[in-house]
Rosetta silent file (secondary structure, phi, psi, omega in degrees, C-alpha in Angstrom):
SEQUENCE: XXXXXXXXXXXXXXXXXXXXXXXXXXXXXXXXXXXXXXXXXXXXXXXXXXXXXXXXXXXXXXXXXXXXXXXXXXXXXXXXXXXXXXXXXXXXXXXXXXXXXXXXXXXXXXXXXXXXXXXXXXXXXXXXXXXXXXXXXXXXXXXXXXXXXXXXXXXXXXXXXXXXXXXXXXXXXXXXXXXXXXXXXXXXXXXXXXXXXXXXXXXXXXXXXXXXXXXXXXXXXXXXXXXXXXXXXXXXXXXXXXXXXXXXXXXXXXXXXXXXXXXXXXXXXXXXXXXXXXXXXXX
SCORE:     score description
SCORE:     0.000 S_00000001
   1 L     0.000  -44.412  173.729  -87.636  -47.324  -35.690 S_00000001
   2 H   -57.527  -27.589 -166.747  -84.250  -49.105  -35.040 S_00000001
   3 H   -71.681  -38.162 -178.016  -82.461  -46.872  -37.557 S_00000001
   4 H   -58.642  -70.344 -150.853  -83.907  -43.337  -35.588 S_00000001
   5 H   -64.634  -39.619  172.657  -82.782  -45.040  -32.179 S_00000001
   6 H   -31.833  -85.382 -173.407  -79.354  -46.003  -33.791 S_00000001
   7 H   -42.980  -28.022  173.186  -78.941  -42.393  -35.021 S_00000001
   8 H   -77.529  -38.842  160.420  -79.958  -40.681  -31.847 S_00000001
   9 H   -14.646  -65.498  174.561  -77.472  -43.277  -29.994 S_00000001
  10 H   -78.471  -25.250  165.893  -74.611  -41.785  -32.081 S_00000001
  11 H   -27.371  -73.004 -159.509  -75.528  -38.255  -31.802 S_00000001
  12 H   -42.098  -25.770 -166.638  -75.639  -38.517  -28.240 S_00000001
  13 H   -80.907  -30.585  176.845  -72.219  -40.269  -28.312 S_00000001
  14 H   -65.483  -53.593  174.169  -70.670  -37.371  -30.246 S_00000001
  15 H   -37.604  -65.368 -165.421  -72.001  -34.595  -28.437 S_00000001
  16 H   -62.100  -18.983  168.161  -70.732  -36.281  -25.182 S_00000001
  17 H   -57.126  -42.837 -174.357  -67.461  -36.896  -27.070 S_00000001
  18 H   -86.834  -41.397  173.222  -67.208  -33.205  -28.080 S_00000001
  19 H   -51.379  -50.900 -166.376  -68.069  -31.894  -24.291 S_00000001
  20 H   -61.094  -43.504 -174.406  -65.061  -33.989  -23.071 S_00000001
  21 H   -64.849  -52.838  170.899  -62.657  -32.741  -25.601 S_00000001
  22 H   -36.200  -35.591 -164.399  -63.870  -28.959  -24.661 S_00000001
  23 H   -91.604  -25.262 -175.950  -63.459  -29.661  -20.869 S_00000001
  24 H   -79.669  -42.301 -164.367  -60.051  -31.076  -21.349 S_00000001
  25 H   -60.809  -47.651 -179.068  -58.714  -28.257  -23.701 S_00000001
  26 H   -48.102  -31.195 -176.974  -60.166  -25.906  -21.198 S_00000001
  27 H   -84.834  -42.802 -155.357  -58.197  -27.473  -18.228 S_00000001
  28 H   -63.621  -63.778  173.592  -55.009  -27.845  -20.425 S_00000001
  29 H   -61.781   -8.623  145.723  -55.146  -23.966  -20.854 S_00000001
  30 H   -57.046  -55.036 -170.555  -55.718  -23.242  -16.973 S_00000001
  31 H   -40.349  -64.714 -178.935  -52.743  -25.429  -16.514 S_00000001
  32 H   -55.273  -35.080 -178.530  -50.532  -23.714  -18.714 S_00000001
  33 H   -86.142    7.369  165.948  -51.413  -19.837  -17.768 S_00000001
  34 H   -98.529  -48.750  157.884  -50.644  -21.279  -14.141 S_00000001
  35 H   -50.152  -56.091  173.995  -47.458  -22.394  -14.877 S_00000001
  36 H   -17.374  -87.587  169.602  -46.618  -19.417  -16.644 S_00000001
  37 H   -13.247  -54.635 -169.406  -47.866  -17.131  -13.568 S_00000001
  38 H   -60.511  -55.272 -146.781  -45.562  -19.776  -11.494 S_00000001
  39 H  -114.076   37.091  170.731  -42.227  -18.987  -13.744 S_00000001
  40 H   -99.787  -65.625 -157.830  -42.915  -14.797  -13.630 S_00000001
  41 H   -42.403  -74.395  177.622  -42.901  -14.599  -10.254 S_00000001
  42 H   -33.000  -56.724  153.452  -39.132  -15.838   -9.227 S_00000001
  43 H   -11.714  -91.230 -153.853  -38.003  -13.291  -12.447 S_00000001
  44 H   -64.416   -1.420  175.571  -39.398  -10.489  -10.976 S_00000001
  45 H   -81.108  -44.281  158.070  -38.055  -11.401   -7.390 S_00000001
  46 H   -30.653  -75.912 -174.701  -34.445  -11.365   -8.983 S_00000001
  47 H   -40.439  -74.516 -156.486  -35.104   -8.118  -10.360 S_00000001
  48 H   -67.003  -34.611 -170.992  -36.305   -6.474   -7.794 S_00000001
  49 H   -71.712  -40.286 -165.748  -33.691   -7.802   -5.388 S_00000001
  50 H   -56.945  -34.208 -173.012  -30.760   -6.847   -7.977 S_00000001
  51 H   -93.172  -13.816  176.967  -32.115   -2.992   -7.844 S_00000001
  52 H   -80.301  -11.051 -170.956  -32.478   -2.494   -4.137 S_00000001
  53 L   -62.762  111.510  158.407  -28.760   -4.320   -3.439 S_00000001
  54 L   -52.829  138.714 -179.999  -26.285   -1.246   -2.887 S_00000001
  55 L   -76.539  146.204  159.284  -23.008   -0.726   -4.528 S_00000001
  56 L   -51.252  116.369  175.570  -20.049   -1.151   -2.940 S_00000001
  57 L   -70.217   98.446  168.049  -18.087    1.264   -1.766 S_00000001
  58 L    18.622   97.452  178.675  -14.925    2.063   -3.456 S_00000001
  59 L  -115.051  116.283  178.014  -12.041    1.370   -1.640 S_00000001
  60 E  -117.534  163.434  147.859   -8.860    3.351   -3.023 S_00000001
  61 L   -76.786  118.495 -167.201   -5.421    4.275   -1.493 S_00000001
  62 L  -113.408  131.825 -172.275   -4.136    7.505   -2.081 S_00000001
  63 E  -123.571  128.593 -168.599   -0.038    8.532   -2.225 S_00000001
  64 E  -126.707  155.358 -172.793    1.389   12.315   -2.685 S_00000001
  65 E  -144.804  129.546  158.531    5.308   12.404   -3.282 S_00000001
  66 E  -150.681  130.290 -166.056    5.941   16.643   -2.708 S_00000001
  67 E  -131.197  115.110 -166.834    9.587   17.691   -2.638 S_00000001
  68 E  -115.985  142.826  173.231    9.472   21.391   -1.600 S_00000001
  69 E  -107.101  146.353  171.736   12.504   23.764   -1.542 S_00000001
  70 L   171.262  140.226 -156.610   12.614   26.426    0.942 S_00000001
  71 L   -16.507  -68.724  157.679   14.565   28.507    3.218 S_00000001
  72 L  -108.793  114.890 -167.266   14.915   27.038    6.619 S_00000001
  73 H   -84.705  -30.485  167.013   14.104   23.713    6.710 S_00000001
  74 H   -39.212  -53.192 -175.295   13.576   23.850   10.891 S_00000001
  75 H   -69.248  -37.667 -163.799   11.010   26.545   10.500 S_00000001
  76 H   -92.668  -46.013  139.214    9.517   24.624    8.106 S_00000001
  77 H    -9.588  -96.729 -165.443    9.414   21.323    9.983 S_00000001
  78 H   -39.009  -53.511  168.607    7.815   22.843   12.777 S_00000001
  79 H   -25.292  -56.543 -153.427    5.134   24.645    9.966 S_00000001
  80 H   -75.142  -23.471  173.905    4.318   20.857    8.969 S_00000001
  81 H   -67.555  -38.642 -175.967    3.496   19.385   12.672 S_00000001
  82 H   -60.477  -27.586 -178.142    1.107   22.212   12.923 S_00000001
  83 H   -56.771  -64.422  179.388   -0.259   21.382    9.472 S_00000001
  84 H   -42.859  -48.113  177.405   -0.767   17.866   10.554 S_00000001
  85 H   -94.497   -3.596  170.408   -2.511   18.086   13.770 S_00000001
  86 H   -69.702  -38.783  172.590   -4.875   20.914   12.609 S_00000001
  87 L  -102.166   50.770 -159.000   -5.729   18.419   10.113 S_00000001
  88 L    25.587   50.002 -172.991   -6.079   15.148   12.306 S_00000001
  89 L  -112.988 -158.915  171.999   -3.440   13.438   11.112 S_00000001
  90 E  -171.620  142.752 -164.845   -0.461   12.483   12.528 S_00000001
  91 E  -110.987  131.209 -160.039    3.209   12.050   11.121 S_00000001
  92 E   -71.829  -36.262 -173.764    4.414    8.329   10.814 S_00000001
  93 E  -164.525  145.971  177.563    7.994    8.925   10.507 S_00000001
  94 E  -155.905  151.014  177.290   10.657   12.051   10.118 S_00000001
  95 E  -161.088  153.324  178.225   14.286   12.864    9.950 S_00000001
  96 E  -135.248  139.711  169.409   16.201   16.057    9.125 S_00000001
  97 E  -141.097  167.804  156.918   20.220   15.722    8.258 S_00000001
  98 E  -113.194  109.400  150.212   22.724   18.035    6.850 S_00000001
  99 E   -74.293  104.239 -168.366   24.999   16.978    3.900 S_00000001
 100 L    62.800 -124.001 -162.530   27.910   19.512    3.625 S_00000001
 101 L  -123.031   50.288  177.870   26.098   22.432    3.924 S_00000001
 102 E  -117.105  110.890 -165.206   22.685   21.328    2.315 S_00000001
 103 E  -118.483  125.932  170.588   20.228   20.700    4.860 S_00000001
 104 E   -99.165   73.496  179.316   17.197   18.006    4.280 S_00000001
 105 E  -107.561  159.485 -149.865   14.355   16.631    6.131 S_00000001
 106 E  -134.262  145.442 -125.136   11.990   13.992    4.936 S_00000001
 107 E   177.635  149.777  146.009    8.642   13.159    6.431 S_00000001
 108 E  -156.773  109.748  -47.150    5.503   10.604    5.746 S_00000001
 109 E   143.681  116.939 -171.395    2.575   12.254    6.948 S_00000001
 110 E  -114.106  145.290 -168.674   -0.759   10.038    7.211 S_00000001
 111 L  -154.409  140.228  175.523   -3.535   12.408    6.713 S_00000001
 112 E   -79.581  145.190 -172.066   -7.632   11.723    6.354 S_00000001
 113 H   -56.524  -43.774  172.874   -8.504   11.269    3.035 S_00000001
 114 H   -40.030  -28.130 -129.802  -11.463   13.596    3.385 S_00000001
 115 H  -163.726   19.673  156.666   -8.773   16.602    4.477 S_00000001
 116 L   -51.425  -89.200 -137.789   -6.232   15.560    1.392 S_00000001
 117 L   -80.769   42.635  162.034   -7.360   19.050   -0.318 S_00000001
 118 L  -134.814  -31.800  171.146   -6.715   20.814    2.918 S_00000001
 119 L  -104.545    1.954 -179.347   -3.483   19.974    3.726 S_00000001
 120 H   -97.350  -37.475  145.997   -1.831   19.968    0.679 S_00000001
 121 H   -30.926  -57.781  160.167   -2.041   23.480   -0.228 S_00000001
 122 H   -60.630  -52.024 -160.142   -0.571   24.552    2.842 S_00000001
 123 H   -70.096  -64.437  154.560    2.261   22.275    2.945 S_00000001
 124 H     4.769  -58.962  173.241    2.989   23.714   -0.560 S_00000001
 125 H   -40.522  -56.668 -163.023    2.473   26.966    0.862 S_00000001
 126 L   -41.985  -16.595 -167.306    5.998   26.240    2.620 S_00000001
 127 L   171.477 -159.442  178.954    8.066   27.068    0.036 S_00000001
 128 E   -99.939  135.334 -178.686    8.557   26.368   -3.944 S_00000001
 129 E   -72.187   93.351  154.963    7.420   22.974   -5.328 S_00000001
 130 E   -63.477  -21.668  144.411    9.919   20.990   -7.111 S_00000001
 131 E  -163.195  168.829 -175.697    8.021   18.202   -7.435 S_00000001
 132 E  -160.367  135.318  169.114    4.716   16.430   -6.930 S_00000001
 133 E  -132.402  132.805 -178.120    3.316   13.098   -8.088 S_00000001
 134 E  -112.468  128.644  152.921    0.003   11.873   -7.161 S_00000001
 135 E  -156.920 -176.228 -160.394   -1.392    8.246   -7.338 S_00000001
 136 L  -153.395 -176.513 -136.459   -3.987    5.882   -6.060 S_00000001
 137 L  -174.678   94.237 -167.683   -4.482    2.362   -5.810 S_00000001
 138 E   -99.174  113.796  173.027   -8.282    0.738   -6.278 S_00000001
 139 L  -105.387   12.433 -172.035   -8.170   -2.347   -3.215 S_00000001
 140 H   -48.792  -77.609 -163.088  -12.092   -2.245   -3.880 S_00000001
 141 H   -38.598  -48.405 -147.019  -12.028   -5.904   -5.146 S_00000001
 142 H   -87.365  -25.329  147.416   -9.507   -7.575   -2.973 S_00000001
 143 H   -17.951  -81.439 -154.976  -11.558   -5.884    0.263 S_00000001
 144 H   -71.102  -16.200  168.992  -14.732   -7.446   -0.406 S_00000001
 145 H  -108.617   27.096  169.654  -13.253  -10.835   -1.060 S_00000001
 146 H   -90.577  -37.842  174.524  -11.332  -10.888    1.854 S_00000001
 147 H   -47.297  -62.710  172.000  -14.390   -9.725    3.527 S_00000001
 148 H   -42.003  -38.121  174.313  -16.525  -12.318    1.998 S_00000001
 149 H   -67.228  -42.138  165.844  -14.152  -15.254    3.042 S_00000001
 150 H   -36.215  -55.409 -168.932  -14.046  -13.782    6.552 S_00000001
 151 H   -68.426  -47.291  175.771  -17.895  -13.828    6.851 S_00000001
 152 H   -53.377  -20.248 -168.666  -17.626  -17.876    5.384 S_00000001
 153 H   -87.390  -23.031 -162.954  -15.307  -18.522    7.477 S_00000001
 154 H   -88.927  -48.970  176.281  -17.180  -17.149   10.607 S_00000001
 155 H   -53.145  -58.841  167.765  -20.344  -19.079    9.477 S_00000001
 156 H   -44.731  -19.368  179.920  -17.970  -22.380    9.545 S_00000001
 157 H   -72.821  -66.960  -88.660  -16.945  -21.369   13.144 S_00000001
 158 H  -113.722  -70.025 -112.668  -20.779  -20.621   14.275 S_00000001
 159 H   -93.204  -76.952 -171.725  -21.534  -24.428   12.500 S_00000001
 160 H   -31.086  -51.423  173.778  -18.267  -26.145   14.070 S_00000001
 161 H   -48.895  -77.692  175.783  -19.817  -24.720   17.667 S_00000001
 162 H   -25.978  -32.038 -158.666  -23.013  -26.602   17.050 S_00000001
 163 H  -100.119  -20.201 -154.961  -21.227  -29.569   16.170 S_00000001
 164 H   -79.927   -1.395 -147.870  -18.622  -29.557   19.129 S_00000001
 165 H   -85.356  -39.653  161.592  -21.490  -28.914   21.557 S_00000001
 166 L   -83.937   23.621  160.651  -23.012  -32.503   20.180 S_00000001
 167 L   -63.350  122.109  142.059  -19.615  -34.387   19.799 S_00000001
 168 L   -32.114  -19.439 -162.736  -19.908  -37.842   21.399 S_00000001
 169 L  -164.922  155.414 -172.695  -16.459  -39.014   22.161 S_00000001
 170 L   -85.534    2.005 -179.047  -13.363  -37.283   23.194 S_00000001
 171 L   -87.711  -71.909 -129.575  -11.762  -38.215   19.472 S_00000001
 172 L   -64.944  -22.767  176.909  -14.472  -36.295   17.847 S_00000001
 173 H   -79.338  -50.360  159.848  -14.258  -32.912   20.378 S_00000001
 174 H   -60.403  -19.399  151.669  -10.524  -32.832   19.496 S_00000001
 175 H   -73.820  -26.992  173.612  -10.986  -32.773   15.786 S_00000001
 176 H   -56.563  -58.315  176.548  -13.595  -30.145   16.116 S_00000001
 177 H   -50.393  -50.306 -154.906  -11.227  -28.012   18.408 S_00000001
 178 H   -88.055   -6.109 -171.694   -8.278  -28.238   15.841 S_00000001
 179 H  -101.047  -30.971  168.551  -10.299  -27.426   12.914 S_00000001
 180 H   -69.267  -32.031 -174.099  -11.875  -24.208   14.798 S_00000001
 181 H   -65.150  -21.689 -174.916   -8.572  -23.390   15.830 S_00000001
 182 H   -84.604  -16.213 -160.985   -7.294  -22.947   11.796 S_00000001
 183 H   -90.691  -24.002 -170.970  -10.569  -21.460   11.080 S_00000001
 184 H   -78.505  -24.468  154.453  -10.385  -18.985   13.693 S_00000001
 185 H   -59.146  -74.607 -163.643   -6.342  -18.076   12.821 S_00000001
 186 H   -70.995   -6.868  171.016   -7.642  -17.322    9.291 S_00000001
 187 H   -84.043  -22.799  164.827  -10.464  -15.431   10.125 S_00000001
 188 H   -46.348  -50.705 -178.902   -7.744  -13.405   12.435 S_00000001
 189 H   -53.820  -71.988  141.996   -6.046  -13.204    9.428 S_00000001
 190 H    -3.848  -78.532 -165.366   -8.682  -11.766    7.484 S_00000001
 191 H   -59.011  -48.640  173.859  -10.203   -9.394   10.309 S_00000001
 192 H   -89.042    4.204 -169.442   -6.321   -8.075    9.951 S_00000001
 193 H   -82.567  -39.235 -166.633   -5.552   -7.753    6.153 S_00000001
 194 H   -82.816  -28.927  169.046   -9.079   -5.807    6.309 S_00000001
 195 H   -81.316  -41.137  167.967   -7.692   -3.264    8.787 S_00000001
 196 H   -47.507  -68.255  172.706   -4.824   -2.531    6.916 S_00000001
 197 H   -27.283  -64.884  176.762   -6.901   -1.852    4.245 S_00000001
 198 H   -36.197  -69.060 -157.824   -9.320    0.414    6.176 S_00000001
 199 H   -35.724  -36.114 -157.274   -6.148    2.347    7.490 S_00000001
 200 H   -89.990  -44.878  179.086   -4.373    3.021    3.540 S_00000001
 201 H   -97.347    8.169  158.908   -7.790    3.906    2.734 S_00000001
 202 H   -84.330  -25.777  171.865   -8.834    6.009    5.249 S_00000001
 203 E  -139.017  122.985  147.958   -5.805    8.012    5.542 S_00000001
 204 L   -65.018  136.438  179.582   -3.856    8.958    2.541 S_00000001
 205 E   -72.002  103.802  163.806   -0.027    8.755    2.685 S_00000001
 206 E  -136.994  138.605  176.123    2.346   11.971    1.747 S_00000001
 207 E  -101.343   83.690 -165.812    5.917   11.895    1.432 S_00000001
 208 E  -126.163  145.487 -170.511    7.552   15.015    1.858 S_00000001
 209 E  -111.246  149.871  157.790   10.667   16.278    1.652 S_00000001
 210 E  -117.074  124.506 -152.866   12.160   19.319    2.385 S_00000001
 211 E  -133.075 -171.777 -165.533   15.181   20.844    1.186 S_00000001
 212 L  -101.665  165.424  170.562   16.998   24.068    0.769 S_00000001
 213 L   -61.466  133.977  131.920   18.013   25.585   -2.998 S_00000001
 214 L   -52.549  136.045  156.410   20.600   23.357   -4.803 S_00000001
 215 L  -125.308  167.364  163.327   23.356   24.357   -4.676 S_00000001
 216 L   -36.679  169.875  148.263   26.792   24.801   -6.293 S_00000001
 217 L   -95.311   36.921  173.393   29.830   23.513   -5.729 S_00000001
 218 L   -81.824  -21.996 -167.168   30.579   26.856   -4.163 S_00000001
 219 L    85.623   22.253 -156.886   27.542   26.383   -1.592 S_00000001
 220 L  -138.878  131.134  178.433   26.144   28.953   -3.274 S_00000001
 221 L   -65.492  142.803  175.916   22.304   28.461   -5.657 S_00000001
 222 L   -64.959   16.631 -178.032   23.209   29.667   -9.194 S_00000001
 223 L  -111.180   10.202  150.476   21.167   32.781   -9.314 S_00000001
 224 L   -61.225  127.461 -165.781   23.850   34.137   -7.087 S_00000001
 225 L   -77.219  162.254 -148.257   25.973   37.130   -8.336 S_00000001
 226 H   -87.144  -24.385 -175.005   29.422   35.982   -9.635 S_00000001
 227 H   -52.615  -46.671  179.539   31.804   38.139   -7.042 S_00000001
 228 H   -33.136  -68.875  164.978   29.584   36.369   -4.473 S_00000001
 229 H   -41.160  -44.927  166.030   30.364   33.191   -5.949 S_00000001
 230 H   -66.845  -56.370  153.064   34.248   33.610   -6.819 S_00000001
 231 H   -12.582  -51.622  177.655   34.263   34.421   -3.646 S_00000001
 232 H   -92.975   -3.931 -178.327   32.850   31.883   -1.921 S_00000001
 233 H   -86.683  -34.195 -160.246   34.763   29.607   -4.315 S_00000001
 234 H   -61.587  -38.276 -160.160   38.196   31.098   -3.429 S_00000001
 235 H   -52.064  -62.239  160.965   36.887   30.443    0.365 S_00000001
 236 H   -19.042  -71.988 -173.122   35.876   26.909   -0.599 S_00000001
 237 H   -54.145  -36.491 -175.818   39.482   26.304   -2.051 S_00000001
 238 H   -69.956  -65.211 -177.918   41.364   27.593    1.228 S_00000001
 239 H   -55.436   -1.192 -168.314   39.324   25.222    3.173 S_00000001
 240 H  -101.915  -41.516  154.386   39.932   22.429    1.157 S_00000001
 241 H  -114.802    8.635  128.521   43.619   22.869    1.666 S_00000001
 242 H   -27.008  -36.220 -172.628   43.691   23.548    5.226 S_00000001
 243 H   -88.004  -29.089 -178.514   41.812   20.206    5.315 S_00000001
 244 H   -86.895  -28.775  166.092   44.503   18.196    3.476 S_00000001
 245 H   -48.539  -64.977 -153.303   47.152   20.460    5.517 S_00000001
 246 H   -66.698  -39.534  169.692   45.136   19.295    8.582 S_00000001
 247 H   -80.042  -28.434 -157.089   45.299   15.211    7.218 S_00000001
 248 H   -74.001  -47.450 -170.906   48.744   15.031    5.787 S_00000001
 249 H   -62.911   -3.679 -132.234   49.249   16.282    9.548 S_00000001
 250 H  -102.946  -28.081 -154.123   46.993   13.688   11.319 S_00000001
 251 H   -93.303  -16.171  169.463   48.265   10.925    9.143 S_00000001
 252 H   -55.384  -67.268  163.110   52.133   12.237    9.857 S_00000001
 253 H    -2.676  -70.309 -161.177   50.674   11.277   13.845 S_00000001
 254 H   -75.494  -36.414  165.734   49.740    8.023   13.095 S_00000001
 255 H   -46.917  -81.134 -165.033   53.193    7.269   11.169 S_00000001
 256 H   -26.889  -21.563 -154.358   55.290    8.326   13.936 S_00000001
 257 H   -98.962  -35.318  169.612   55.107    5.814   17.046 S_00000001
 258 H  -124.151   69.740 -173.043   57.095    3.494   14.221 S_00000001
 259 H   -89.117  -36.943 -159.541   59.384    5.999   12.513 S_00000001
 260 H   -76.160  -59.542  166.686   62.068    4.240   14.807 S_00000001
 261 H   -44.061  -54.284  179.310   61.199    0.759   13.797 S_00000001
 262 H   -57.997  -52.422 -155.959   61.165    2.045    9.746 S_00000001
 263 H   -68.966  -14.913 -175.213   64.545    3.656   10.427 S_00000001
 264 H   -75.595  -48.497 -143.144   65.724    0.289   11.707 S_00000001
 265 H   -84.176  -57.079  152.458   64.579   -1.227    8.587 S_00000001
 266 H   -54.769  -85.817 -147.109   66.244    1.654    5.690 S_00000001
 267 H   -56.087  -61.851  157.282   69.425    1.407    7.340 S_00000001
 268 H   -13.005  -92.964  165.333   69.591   -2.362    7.379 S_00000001
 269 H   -32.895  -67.677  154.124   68.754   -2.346    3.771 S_00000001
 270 H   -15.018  -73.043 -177.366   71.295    0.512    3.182 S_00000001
 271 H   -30.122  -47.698  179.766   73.737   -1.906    4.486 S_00000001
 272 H   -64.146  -83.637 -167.184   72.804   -4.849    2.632 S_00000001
 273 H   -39.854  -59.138  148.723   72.744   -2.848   -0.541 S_00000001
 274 L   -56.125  -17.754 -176.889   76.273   -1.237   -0.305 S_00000001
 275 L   -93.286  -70.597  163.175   78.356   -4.323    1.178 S_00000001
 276 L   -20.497   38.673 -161.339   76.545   -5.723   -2.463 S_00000001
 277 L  -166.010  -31.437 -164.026   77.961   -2.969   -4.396 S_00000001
 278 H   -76.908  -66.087 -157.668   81.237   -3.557   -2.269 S_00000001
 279 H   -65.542  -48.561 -173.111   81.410   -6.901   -3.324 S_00000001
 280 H   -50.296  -61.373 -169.896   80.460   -6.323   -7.375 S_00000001
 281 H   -71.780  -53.325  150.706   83.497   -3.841   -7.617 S_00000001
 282 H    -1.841  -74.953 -165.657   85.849   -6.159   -6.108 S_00000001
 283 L   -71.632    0.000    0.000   85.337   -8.590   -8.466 S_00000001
């Protein structure tokens, strides 16, 4: 009878031994598929945030160099204001000269980028192209981290405010003040780096010149017929000594007011020069 109760004794002790192990493995694996669950979630929050974020928009600069030859450069001027303000633009600087008898003007023309491929055709239109270079200039990056420093710096303002509003003492309101004053100069700074930007990439830049046919040195473009040309060379040649005619006389002018004083000056020397010559035979 002792041996039976012994044996049911250890049964019982296994059994309850074997439930316990069961209940813990059972909890261990809740634990773990809870953790799990726990270190999905953040993952897929990432994710999701990474595909709704928008890309940035591009910021490039755009530059046209167009050097057009063509008949009257006035008339053609005038062509190019109309060009301009049809297409809301507006021209930044201009100058027309004449060298000898080659007439130039020169031009930089701010134009919306949008209304590039509108105005550039016409202004072409003006005449024959002799040259054209196109190029652009991606300021995407250094935008956004001029933006971003702007926006940190404006969060350091918004923070600084908070703190000046609880400053204690009259040391502690004057360091607050001087350190908002540099943050707010560099966020100026910023806020104006970023409009320049806007501007170069909102309106493209063209630089155009306008000029007349090269020419000879006759004044004349070489597709001219040659009497024309000997002609206009002989003409050329007259004028050129008429013009040296016209300085030898100007510079004769200018000589004159001390021909009397020079004359003073030979004759002396004359003087000199023969009473030497005087003496030498003498001897």
């Amino acid at each position: 009878m002792m041996n039976s109760s012994r044996i049911r004794t250890i049964c019982t002790f296994i059994i309850a031994l074997a439930f316990a192990a069961v209940t813990l493995s059972g909890c261990g694996n809740t634990k773990s598929i809870d953790t799990s669950s726990q270190e999905v979630a953040p993952s897929n929050v990432r994710v999701d945030y990474d595909a709704a974020r928008p890309d940035p928009v591009r910021k490039v600069t755009r530059e046209v160099t167009l050097v057009i030859i063509v008949t009257d450069v006035e008339a053609a001027s005038s062509q190019v204001e109309e060009i301009v303000q049809e297409v809301d633009g507006y021209i930044e600087s201009a100058g027309i000269w004449q060298r000898n008898e080659h007439k130039q003007g020169q031009f930089s023309l701010r134009v919306p980028v949008e209304k590039l491929g509108v105005a550039l055709p016409r202004l072409e239109a003006l005449g024959r192209i002799d040259r054209k270079n196109m190029s652009g200039k991606d300021v995407t990056e250094e935008y956004y981290d001029v933006e971003a420093r702007r926006t940190t710096l404006e969060k350091q303002e918004k923070r600084l405010l908070e703190l000046l509003d609880k400053a204690g003492t009259v040391k502690e309101m004057l360091e607050i003040e001087n350190e908002l004053t540099r943050i707010r100069g560099e966020i100026e700074s910023r806020q104006a780096r970023l409009k320049v930007l806007d501007n170069l990439t909102n309106l493209a830049t063209i630089n155009l010149e306008l000029s007349t046919s090269k020419t000879l040195s006759t004044g004349l473009s070489p597709g001219e017929p040659l009497d024309q040309r000997v002609k206009a060379g002989w003409l050329r040649g007259v004028n050129g000594l008429i013009n040296t005619a016209g300085e030898l006389v100007v510079l004769f002018a200018v000589i004159l007011p001390y021909a009397p004083f020079i004359a003073v000056a030979v004759y002396i020397f004359y003087r000199i020069r023969k009473k030497r010559q005087s003496k030498n035979i003498d001897k």
